[in-house]
Amino acid sequence: MRRILITGGCGFIGSNFVRHELATYPELSIVNVDKLTYAGNPENLKDLPEKSRYEFLQGDICDREFIASLLTSSKIDAVINFAAESHVDRSILDSGPFIQTNVVGTQTLLDCCRLHHIPRYVQVSTDEVYGSLGATGRFTEETPLAANSPYSASKAAADLLVRAYCHTFAFPAVITRCSNNYGPYQFPEKVIPLFISNALRDLPLPVYGTGSNVRDWIHVLDHCRGIDAAMRAGRVGEVYNFGGDCELTNLELTHALLDALDKPRTLIQFVSDRLGHDLRYAVDSSKSRRELGWLPQANFRDGLRQTIDWYLANTEWINRIRSGDYRKYYEQQYGNR
Ligand code: NAD
Ligand code: DAU
C-alpha cells in the first residue's frame, strides 16, 4: 500500500486511523475526504507530524463527480469508508441524513471504485447491524442482520450493497463490524465524552432507562489496528468482527467515570429511555484473531484512564464544540442545562 483514500477522516475513528497509519507505515500517504458535518473537525488532525504525506479535501461521498475525478487524478491502492452519520439518537430524530450518507454515499463510492478498478475497498460497519442480544451469546459474522434503529438500518443497508457488489461484480471489498469505541477525539454526544464533560461541569449525567443496557467497549486504536489488518489481509467478500471483550452496563460505566473523576454519584440522573434501545451488544472476534492475527491490546481500566486524561487536557476542544451548533441538539435532547 502506497496511497490510500479514506472518507470521514475528520471524525473520531477516522482521525485516530490517519494518525495510526502515518505513524506505522513511513511509505504510506493518505487522502482524506470529509464533508465536515457537525461531527467532522479538522482540528482533530492539526497536530499531524508528517503533513507531507497527508492531504485533506472537503467533499461529500454522495458527490459522484467529485469522487470520480479524485480517483482519476491519482493512483489509489485502497479506499476505506469511515464517513457516516453515526449517532443513534440523531437517527431517531431524523433518519434522512442517515439514508443519504450511509446508503447513497456508500453506493456512490462503490460505483466509483468499481469503475476505476480500485483494488481494495473497506466498509467500516458496526455490530449494531446484528440487532440486540438477550442475557447470553455474542454476535458472530454469521449472526443474521436485524438492525433496530434507523442508524443501524442504514449501516445494514450499506453492508448489503457491499455484499451485493462483491457477489455481482467480484468487487474486492471487505466489511468490518466493531463494537463501541472509546478514546480521544470522540464527539461529546456519545456517552463517554458526554458524561466526562458533564461531570466536569457538575451537570447531571443522563442515564437512559435503568442503566442496565450493556455495551462491549473497545479502544479506538484496537479498532484501527483491526481495520488496517482487514485492509491488508482480509479475504474479499468477508466480514470481520472486532470487539473489546469488555461488557459493562451503562450504570457500571457511569460509576467508573465518576469514580475516576472523583465526582459524586448524585450527578446520575435517570431519564426516559432511548426509543427501541438495544439491550445488549457483545462481539465474538475469534474469526479476526484467527484469520487476521488481530488481538486487542488495550486494557479497559488503563485505556479509560488515558482517555479521561486526554479530555482533561483538552477541555478547550470540548468547550469549542459545546458552544457551537452542537448546543442546539444538546438542548433539544436534555433541556437547557
Ligand atoms: P463520527 O461521527 O465521529 O465521524 C463521521 C465523519 O464522517 C465526520 O468527520 C463527518 O464530517 C464525516 N461525514 C459525514 N457525512 C459525510 C459525507 N456525506 N461525506 C463525507 N464525509 C462525511 O463517526 P465515528 O464514530 O468516527 O464513526 C466512523 C465510522 O465507524 C462510521 O461509519 C460508524 O458507523 C463506524 N463505527 C463507529 C463505532 C463507534 O463506536 N463510534 C463503532 C463501530 C463502527
Ligand atoms: O456499537 C457500535 C456503535 O456504538 C456505533 O455503531 C455507533 O456509531 C456509536 O455511536 C455507538 O452507538 P451507541 O448508541 O451504543 O453509543 P452511545 O454512546 O450513543 O450510547 C452508549 C450507551 O449509553 C447506549 O446504551 C445509550 C446510553 N446513553 C447514551 C447517551 C448519549 C445514555 O444512557 N445516556 C446518554 O446520554
CSV table of C-alpha atoms and ligand atoms in Angstrom, one decimal:
chain,number,residue,atom,x,y,z
A,1,MET,CA,0.0,0.0,0.0
A,2,ARG,CA,1.4,3.4,-1.0
A,3,ARG,CA,-1.6,5.7,-1.1
A,4,ILE,CA,-5.0,5.2,0.4
A,5,LEU,CA,-8.2,7.3,0.3
A,6,ILE,CA,-10.2,7.5,3.5
A,7,THR,CA,-13.5,9.1,3.9
A,8,GLY,CA,-14.7,10.7,7.2
A,9,GLY,CA,-11.2,11.1,8.4
A,10,CYS,CA,-12.0,14.3,10.4
A,11,GLY,CA,-14.3,12.3,12.7
A,12,PHE,CA,-13.5,10.3,15.8
A,13,ILE,CA,-12.3,6.9,14.4
A,14,GLY,CA,-11.1,8.3,11.1
A,15,SER,CA,-8.7,10.8,12.7
A,16,ASN,CA,-7.3,8.2,15.0
A,17,PHE,CA,-6.8,5.9,12.0
A,18,VAL,CA,-4.9,8.6,10.0
A,19,ARG,CA,-2.6,9.2,12.9
A,20,HIS,CA,-2.1,5.5,13.5
A,21,GLU,CA,-1.4,4.7,9.8
A,22,LEU,CA,1.1,7.5,9.2
A,23,ALA,CA,3.0,6.6,12.3
A,24,THR,CA,3.1,2.9,11.5
A,25,TYR,CA,3.9,3.0,7.7
A,26,PRO,CA,6.5,5.5,6.7
A,27,GLU,CA,6.0,4.9,3.0
A,28,LEU,CA,2.2,5.5,3.1
A,29,SER,CA,0.3,8.6,2.1
A,30,ILE,CA,-3.3,9.4,2.8
A,31,VAL,CA,-6.0,11.4,1.1
A,32,ASN,CA,-8.9,12.3,3.5
A,33,VAL,CA,-12.2,13.3,2.0
A,34,ASP,CA,-14.6,14.7,4.6
A,35,LYS,CA,-17.8,16.7,4.2
A,36,LEU,CA,-17.2,18.4,7.6
A,37,THR,CA,-20.6,17.8,9.1
A,38,TYR,CA,-21.2,18.9,12.7
A,39,ALA,CA,-19.1,15.8,13.7
A,40,GLY,CA,-16.2,16.5,11.3
A,41,ASN,CA,-13.4,18.6,12.9
A,42,PRO,CA,-10.2,19.3,11.0
A,43,GLU,CA,-8.7,20.3,14.4
A,44,ASN,CA,-8.6,16.5,15.2
A,45,LEU,CA,-5.7,16.3,12.8
A,46,LYS,CA,-4.0,19.6,13.3
A,47,ASP,CA,-1.1,18.0,15.2
A,48,LEU,CA,0.0,15.6,12.5
A,49,PRO,CA,3.8,15.4,12.5
A,50,GLU,CA,4.0,14.3,8.9
A,51,LYS,CA,1.9,16.7,6.9
A,52,SER,CA,3.6,16.0,3.5
A,53,ARG,CA,2.1,12.5,3.5
A,54,TYR,CA,-1.4,13.8,4.3
A,55,GLU,CA,-3.9,15.6,2.0
A,56,PHE,CA,-7.3,16.9,3.1
A,57,LEU,CA,-10.1,17.5,0.7
A,58,GLN,CA,-13.5,18.8,1.8
A,59,GLY,CA,-16.2,16.8,-0.1
A,60,ASP,CA,-19.2,14.7,0.1
A,61,ILE,CA,-19.2,10.9,-0.6
A,62,CYS,CA,-22.6,11.3,-2.3
A,63,ASP,CA,-20.9,13.7,-4.9
A,64,ARG,CA,-20.3,11.2,-7.8
A,65,GLU,CA,-18.3,13.7,-10.0
A,66,PHE,CA,-16.1,14.7,-7.2
A,67,ILE,CA,-15.2,11.2,-6.1
A,68,ALA,CA,-14.8,10.0,-9.7
A,69,SER,CA,-12.4,12.9,-10.6
A,70,LEU,CA,-10.4,12.2,-7.4
A,71,LEU,CA,-10.0,8.5,-8.3
A,72,THR,CA,-9.0,9.5,-11.9
A,73,SER,CA,-6.4,12.0,-10.8
A,74,SER,CA,-4.2,9.8,-8.6
A,75,LYS,CA,-3.4,6.2,-8.1
A,76,ILE,CA,-5.2,4.9,-5.0
A,77,ASP,CA,-4.4,1.4,-3.6
A,78,ALA,CA,-7.4,1.2,-1.2
A,79,VAL,CA,-10.5,3.1,-0.1
A,80,ILE,CA,-11.7,2.9,3.4
A,81,ASN,CA,-15.2,4.3,4.1
A,82,PHE,CA,-15.5,5.8,7.6
A,83,ALA,CA,-17.9,8.6,6.5
A,84,ALA,CA,-21.3,8.2,8.1
A,85,GLU,CA,-23.9,9.8,10.2
A,86,SER,CA,-23.0,7.9,13.4
A,87,HIS,CA,-25.3,8.8,16.3
A,88,VAL,CA,-28.3,6.6,17.1
A,89,ASP,CA,-30.3,9.4,18.9
A,90,ARG,CA,-30.0,11.7,15.9
A,91,SER,CA,-31.3,9.0,13.6
A,92,ILE,CA,-34.4,8.7,15.8
A,93,LEU,CA,-34.9,12.5,15.4
A,94,ASP,CA,-34.4,12.4,11.6
A,95,SER,CA,-33.3,9.5,9.6
A,96,GLY,CA,-32.9,11.5,6.3
A,97,PRO,CA,-29.2,12.3,6.5
A,98,PHE,CA,-28.5,8.7,7.6
A,99,ILE,CA,-30.1,7.3,4.4
A,100,GLN,CA,-28.3,9.9,2.3
A,101,THR,CA,-24.8,9.5,3.6
A,102,ASN,CA,-24.7,5.9,4.9
A,103,VAL,CA,-26.7,4.3,2.0
A,104,VAL,CA,-26.5,6.6,-1.0
A,105,GLY,CA,-23.0,7.7,-0.1
A,106,THR,CA,-21.8,4.1,0.1
A,107,GLN,CA,-23.5,3.2,-3.2
A,108,THR,CA,-21.7,6.2,-4.8
A,109,LEU,CA,-18.3,5.1,-3.5
A,110,LEU,CA,-18.9,1.5,-4.6
A,111,ASP,CA,-19.8,2.6,-8.2
A,112,CYS,CA,-16.8,5.0,-8.5
A,113,CYS,CA,-14.4,2.4,-7.0
A,114,ARG,CA,-15.6,-0.3,-9.3
A,115,LEU,CA,-15.4,1.9,-12.4
A,116,HIS,CA,-11.9,3.0,-11.5
A,117,HIS,CA,-10.7,-0.5,-10.6
A,118,ILE,CA,-9.7,0.3,-7.1
A,119,PRO,CA,-8.0,-2.9,-5.8
A,120,ARG,CA,-9.3,-2.8,-2.3
A,121,TYR,CA,-12.4,-1.3,-0.5
A,122,VAL,CA,-13.1,-1.5,3.2
A,123,GLN,CA,-16.6,-0.7,4.6
A,124,VAL,CA,-16.4,0.3,8.2
A,125,SER,CA,-19.6,-1.0,9.7
A,126,THR,CA,-20.9,-1.7,13.2
A,127,ASP,CA,-22.0,-4.5,15.5
A,128,GLU,CA,-25.4,-2.7,15.7
A,129,VAL,CA,-26.4,-4.3,12.3
A,130,TYR,CA,-26.9,-7.5,14.3
A,131,GLY,CA,-29.6,-6.0,16.5
A,132,SER,CA,-29.8,-6.8,20.2
A,133,LEU,CA,-28.7,-9.7,22.3
A,134,GLY,CA,-30.5,-11.1,25.4
A,135,ALA,CA,-28.6,-12.0,28.5
A,136,THR,CA,-26.3,-14.5,26.8
A,137,GLY,CA,-24.5,-15.1,23.5
A,138,ARG,CA,-22.3,-13.0,21.2
A,139,PHE,CA,-22.5,-11.7,17.7
A,140,THR,CA,-20.6,-13.7,15.1
A,141,GLU,CA,-20.2,-12.9,11.5
A,142,GLU,CA,-22.9,-15.4,10.8
A,143,THR,CA,-25.5,-13.7,13.1
A,144,PRO,CA,-28.4,-12.6,10.9
A,145,LEU,CA,-28.8,-8.8,10.3
A,146,ALA,CA,-31.6,-7.5,12.5
A,147,ALA,CA,-31.0,-3.7,12.7
A,148,ASN,CA,-33.3,-1.9,15.2
A,149,SER,CA,-32.6,1.8,14.8
A,150,PRO,CA,-32.7,4.0,11.7
A,151,TYR,CA,-28.9,4.4,12.1
A,152,SER,CA,-28.2,0.6,12.2
A,153,ALA,CA,-30.7,0.0,9.4
A,154,SER,CA,-28.8,2.4,7.2
A,155,LYS,CA,-25.5,0.7,8.1
A,156,ALA,CA,-27.0,-2.7,7.4
A,157,ALA,CA,-28.3,-1.5,4.0
A,158,ALA,CA,-24.8,-0.3,3.1
A,159,ASP,CA,-23.4,-3.7,4.2
A,160,LEU,CA,-25.8,-5.4,1.9
A,161,LEU,CA,-24.8,-3.2,-1.0
A,162,VAL,CA,-21.2,-4.0,-0.4
A,163,ARG,CA,-22.0,-7.7,-0.3
A,164,ALA,CA,-24.1,-7.4,-3.5
A,165,TYR,CA,-21.2,-5.7,-5.3
A,166,CYS,CA,-18.8,-8.4,-4.2
A,167,HIS,CA,-21.2,-11.1,-5.4
A,168,THR,CA,-22.3,-9.5,-8.6
A,169,PHE,CA,-19.2,-7.7,-9.8
A,170,ALA,CA,-16.4,-9.6,-8.0
A,171,PHE,CA,-15.8,-6.3,-6.3
A,172,PRO,CA,-12.8,-6.5,-3.9
A,173,ALA,CA,-14.3,-5.4,-0.7
A,174,VAL,CA,-14.3,-6.4,3.0
A,175,ILE,CA,-16.6,-5.3,5.8
A,176,THR,CA,-15.6,-4.7,9.4
A,177,ARG,CA,-18.1,-4.7,12.2
A,178,CYS,CA,-16.9,-3.3,15.6
A,179,SER,CA,-18.4,-2.7,19.0
A,180,ASN,CA,-18.5,0.6,20.9
A,181,ASN,CA,-15.2,2.6,20.7
A,182,TYR,CA,-13.8,4.9,23.3
A,183,GLY,CA,-10.7,7.1,23.1
A,184,PRO,CA,-9.6,10.7,22.3
A,185,TYR,CA,-11.4,12.9,19.8
A,186,GLN,CA,-14.9,11.3,20.2
A,187,PHE,CA,-17.7,13.8,19.7
A,188,PRO,CA,-19.3,14.7,23.0
A,189,GLU,CA,-22.8,13.5,22.1
A,190,LYS,CA,-21.6,9.9,22.6
A,191,VAL,CA,-21.9,8.6,26.2
A,192,ILE,CA,-18.3,8.6,27.4
A,193,PRO,CA,-17.2,12.1,26.3
A,194,LEU,CA,-20.7,13.5,27.1
A,195,PHE,CA,-20.6,12.1,30.7
A,196,ILE,CA,-17.0,13.3,31.2
A,197,SER,CA,-17.7,16.8,30.0
A,198,ASN,CA,-21.0,17.0,32.0
A,199,ALA,CA,-19.3,15.7,35.2
A,200,LEU,CA,-16.5,18.3,34.8
A,201,ARG,CA,-19.2,21.0,34.8
A,202,ASP,CA,-21.1,19.3,37.7
A,203,LEU,CA,-24.1,18.8,35.3
A,204,PRO,CA,-26.3,15.7,35.5
A,205,LEU,CA,-25.3,12.6,33.7
A,206,PRO,CA,-28.5,11.5,31.8
A,207,VAL,CA,-28.6,7.7,32.1
A,208,TYR,CA,-31.3,6.3,29.8
A,209,GLY,CA,-33.9,4.0,31.4
A,210,THR,CA,-32.5,1.9,34.2
A,211,GLY,CA,-28.9,2.0,33.0
A,212,SER,CA,-28.9,-1.8,32.6
A,213,ASN,CA,-28.2,-1.8,28.8
A,214,VAL,CA,-24.8,-3.4,28.1
A,215,ARG,CA,-22.1,-2.3,25.6
A,216,ASP,CA,-18.8,-4.1,24.7
A,217,TRP,CA,-16.1,-1.4,24.9
A,218,ILE,CA,-13.0,-1.4,22.7
A,219,HIS,CA,-10.2,1.2,22.5
A,220,VAL,CA,-10.3,3.1,19.2
A,221,LEU,CA,-6.7,2.1,18.4
A,222,ASP,CA,-7.6,-1.6,18.6
A,223,HIS,CA,-10.4,-0.9,16.2
A,224,CYS,CA,-7.9,1.0,13.9
A,225,ARG,CA,-5.5,-1.9,14.0
A,226,GLY,CA,-8.3,-4.3,13.0
A,227,ILE,CA,-9.4,-2.1,10.1
A,228,ASP,CA,-5.7,-2.0,8.9
A,229,ALA,CA,-5.4,-5.8,9.2
A,230,ALA,CA,-8.7,-6.3,7.3
A,231,MET,CA,-7.5,-3.9,4.5
A,232,ARG,CA,-4.2,-5.7,4.1
A,233,ALA,CA,-5.1,-9.4,4.8
A,234,GLY,CA,-8.9,-9.7,4.8
A,235,ARG,CA,-10.4,-12.1,2.2
A,236,VAL,CA,-12.6,-10.5,-0.4
A,237,GLY,CA,-16.3,-10.6,0.4
A,238,GLU,CA,-15.7,-11.5,4.0
A,239,VAL,CA,-16.9,-9.8,7.2
A,240,TYR,CA,-14.6,-9.3,10.2
A,241,ASN,CA,-15.9,-8.6,13.7
A,242,PHE,CA,-14.0,-6.6,16.3
A,243,GLY,CA,-14.9,-6.4,20.0
A,244,GLY,CA,-13.2,-5.5,23.2
A,245,ASP,CA,-14.3,-8.4,25.4
A,246,CYS,CA,-15.3,-5.8,27.9
A,247,GLU,CA,-19.0,-5.8,28.6
A,248,LEU,CA,-20.3,-3.2,31.0
A,249,THR,CA,-23.8,-2.0,31.9
A,250,ASN,CA,-24.2,1.8,31.3
A,251,LEU,CA,-24.5,2.2,35.1
A,252,GLU,CA,-21.2,0.3,35.7
A,253,LEU,CA,-19.6,2.6,33.1
A,254,THR,CA,-21.1,5.7,34.7
A,255,HIS,CA,-19.8,4.7,38.1
A,256,ALA,CA,-16.3,4.0,36.7
A,257,LEU,CA,-16.3,7.5,35.1
A,258,LEU,CA,-17.5,9.3,38.2
A,259,ASP,CA,-15.0,7.4,40.4
A,260,ALA,CA,-12.1,8.2,38.1
A,261,LEU,CA,-13.1,11.9,38.1
A,262,ASP,CA,-13.7,11.9,41.8
A,263,LYS,CA,-17.3,13.1,41.3
A,264,PRO,CA,-20.3,12.1,43.3
A,265,ARG,CA,-22.9,9.5,42.1
A,266,THR,CA,-25.6,12.1,42.9
A,267,LEU,CA,-24.8,13.5,39.5
A,268,ILE,CA,-26.5,10.5,37.9
A,269,GLN,CA,-30.0,11.3,36.6
A,270,PHE,CA,-32.2,8.6,35.2
A,271,VAL,CA,-34.1,9.9,32.2
A,272,SER,CA,-36.5,8.5,29.6
A,273,ASP,CA,-35.2,5.5,27.7
A,274,ARG,CA,-34.0,5.8,24.1
A,275,LEU,CA,-36.8,4.6,21.8
A,276,GLY,CA,-36.1,1.0,20.7
A,277,HIS,CA,-33.0,0.9,22.9
A,278,ASP,CA,-30.9,-2.2,22.1
A,279,LEU,CA,-30.4,-4.2,25.4
A,280,ARG,CA,-27.0,-5.8,24.9
A,281,TYR,CA,-24.1,-5.9,22.4
A,282,ALA,CA,-21.2,-8.4,22.7
A,283,VAL,CA,-18.9,-9.3,19.9
A,284,ASP,CA,-17.1,-12.6,19.1
A,285,SER,CA,-13.9,-11.6,17.4
A,286,SER,CA,-12.4,-15.1,17.0
A,287,LYS,CA,-12.5,-15.0,13.2
A,288,SER,CA,-10.4,-11.8,13.1
A,289,ARG,CA,-8.0,-13.3,15.6
A,290,ARG,CA,-7.7,-16.5,13.6
A,291,GLU,CA,-7.6,-15.1,10.1
A,292,LEU,CA,-6.0,-11.6,10.6
A,293,GLY,CA,-3.8,-12.3,13.6
A,294,TRP,CA,-5.6,-9.4,15.3
A,295,LEU,CA,-5.6,-9.0,19.1
A,296,PRO,CA,-6.9,-6.1,21.1
A,297,GLN,CA,-4.1,-4.6,23.1
A,298,ALA,CA,-5.7,-2.1,25.4
A,299,ASN,CA,-6.8,-2.9,28.9
A,300,PHE,CA,-10.1,-1.1,29.7
A,301,ARG,CA,-9.0,0.3,33.0
A,302,ASP,CA,-5.8,1.9,31.6
A,303,GLY,CA,-7.5,2.9,28.3
A,304,LEU,CA,-10.3,4.6,30.1
A,305,ARG,CA,-7.8,6.5,32.4
A,306,GLN,CA,-5.8,7.7,29.4
A,307,THR,CA,-9.0,8.7,27.7
A,308,ILE,CA,-10.2,10.7,30.7
A,309,ASP,CA,-6.8,12.3,30.9
A,310,TRP,CA,-6.9,13.3,27.3
A,311,TYR,CA,-10.3,15.0,27.8
A,312,LEU,CA,-9.0,16.7,30.9
A,313,ALA,CA,-6.0,18.0,28.9
A,314,ASN,CA,-8.2,19.1,26.1
A,315,THR,CA,-11.1,20.9,27.7
A,316,GLU,CA,-10.9,23.7,25.1
A,317,TRP,CA,-11.6,21.2,22.4
A,318,ILE,CA,-14.8,20.2,24.1
A,319,ASN,CA,-15.7,23.8,25.0
A,320,ARG,CA,-15.5,24.9,21.4
A,321,ILE,CA,-17.8,22.0,20.3
A,322,ARG,CA,-20.3,22.6,23.1
A,323,SER,CA,-20.6,26.3,22.5
A,324,GLY,CA,-21.2,25.9,18.7
A,325,ASP,CA,-24.0,24.3,16.7
A,326,TYR,CA,-24.0,21.2,18.9
A,327,ARG,CA,-25.6,23.3,21.7
A,328,LYS,CA,-29.0,23.3,19.8
A,329,TYR,CA,-29.0,19.5,19.6
A,330,TYR,CA,-28.0,19.1,23.2
A,331,GLU,CA,-30.7,21.4,24.4
A,332,GLN,CA,-33.3,19.5,22.4
A,333,GLN,CA,-32.2,16.3,23.9
A,334,TYR,CA,-31.6,17.3,27.5
A,335,GLY,CA,-33.1,20.7,28.1
A,336,ASN,CA,-31.2,23.9,28.8
A,337,ARG,CA,-28.6,22.9,31.4
B,1,NAD,P1,-18.1,10.4,13.6
B,1,NAD,O1,-19.5,10.9,13.6
B,1,NAD,O2,-17.2,10.9,14.7
B,1,NAD,O3,-17.4,10.9,12.2
B,1,NAD,C1,-18.0,10.8,10.9
B,1,NAD,C2,-17.2,11.6,9.9
B,1,NAD,O4,-17.8,11.4,8.6
B,1,NAD,C3,-17.2,13.1,10.2
B,1,NAD,O5,-15.9,13.6,10.1
B,1,NAD,C4,-18.1,13.7,9.2
B,1,NAD,O6,-17.8,15.0,8.8
B,1,NAD,C5,-17.9,12.7,8.0
B,1,NAD,N1,-19.1,12.7,7.1
B,1,NAD,C6,-20.4,12.5,7.4
B,1,NAD,N2,-21.1,12.6,6.2
B,1,NAD,C7,-20.2,12.6,5.2
B,1,NAD,C8,-20.4,12.7,3.8
B,1,NAD,N3,-21.6,12.6,3.2
B,1,NAD,N4,-19.2,12.8,3.0
B,1,NAD,C9,-18.0,12.8,3.6
B,1,NAD,N5,-17.8,12.8,4.9
B,1,NAD,C10,-18.9,12.7,5.7
B,1,NAD,O7,-18.1,8.9,13.5
B,1,NAD,P2,-17.1,7.8,14.1
B,1,NAD,O8,-17.6,7.4,15.5
B,1,NAD,O9,-15.8,8.2,13.9
B,1,NAD,O10,-17.5,6.5,13.2
B,1,NAD,C11,-16.8,6.3,11.9
B,1,NAD,C12,-17.4,5.0,11.3
B,1,NAD,O11,-17.2,3.9,12.1
B,1,NAD,C13,-18.9,5.1,11.0
B,1,NAD,O12,-19.1,4.5,9.7
B,1,NAD,C14,-19.5,4.4,12.1
B,1,NAD,O13,-20.7,3.8,11.6
B,1,NAD,C15,-18.5,3.3,12.3
B,1,NAD,N6,-18.4,2.7,13.7
B,1,NAD,C16,-18.4,3.6,14.8
B,1,NAD,C17,-18.3,3.0,16.1
B,1,NAD,C18,-18.2,3.8,17.3
B,1,NAD,O14,-18.2,3.3,18.4
B,1,NAD,N7,-18.1,5.2,17.2
B,1,NAD,C19,-18.3,1.6,16.2
B,1,NAD,C20,-18.3,0.8,15.1
B,1,NAD,C21,-18.4,1.4,13.8
B,2,DAU,O1,-21.8,-0.5,18.8
B,2,DAU,C1,-21.2,0.4,17.9
B,2,DAU,C2,-21.9,1.7,17.9
B,2,DAU,O2,-21.6,2.4,19.1
B,2,DAU,C3,-21.6,2.6,16.7
B,2,DAU,O3,-22.0,2.0,15.5
B,2,DAU,C4,-22.2,4.0,16.8
B,2,DAU,O4,-21.8,4.8,15.8
B,2,DAU,C5,-21.8,4.6,18.2
B,2,DAU,O5,-22.5,5.8,18.3
B,2,DAU,C6,-22.2,3.6,19.3
B,2,DAU,O6,-23.6,3.5,19.5
B,2,DAU,P1,-24.4,3.6,20.9
B,2,DAU,O7,-25.8,4.0,20.7
B,2,DAU,O8,-24.1,2.3,21.6
B,2,DAU,O9,-23.4,4.7,21.6
B,2,DAU,P2,-23.8,5.9,22.6
B,2,DAU,O10,-22.6,6.5,23.1
B,2,DAU,O11,-24.8,6.8,22.0
B,2,DAU,O12,-24.6,5.2,23.8
B,2,DAU,C7,-23.9,4.1,24.5
B,2,DAU,C8,-24.9,3.6,25.6
B,2,DAU,O13,-25.2,4.7,26.5
B,2,DAU,C9,-26.3,3.3,25.0
B,2,DAU,O14,-26.8,2.1,25.7
B,2,DAU,C10,-27.2,4.5,25.3
B,2,DAU,C11,-26.6,5.0,26.6
B,2,DAU,N1,-26.7,6.5,26.8
B,2,DAU,C12,-26.2,7.3,25.7
B,2,DAU,C13,-26.3,8.7,25.9
B,2,DAU,C14,-25.8,9.5,24.7
B,2,DAU,C15,-27.2,7.0,27.9
B,2,DAU,O15,-27.6,6.3,28.9
B,2,DAU,N2,-27.3,8.4,28.0
B,2,DAU,C16,-26.8,9.2,27.0
B,2,DAU,O16,-26.9,10.5,27.2
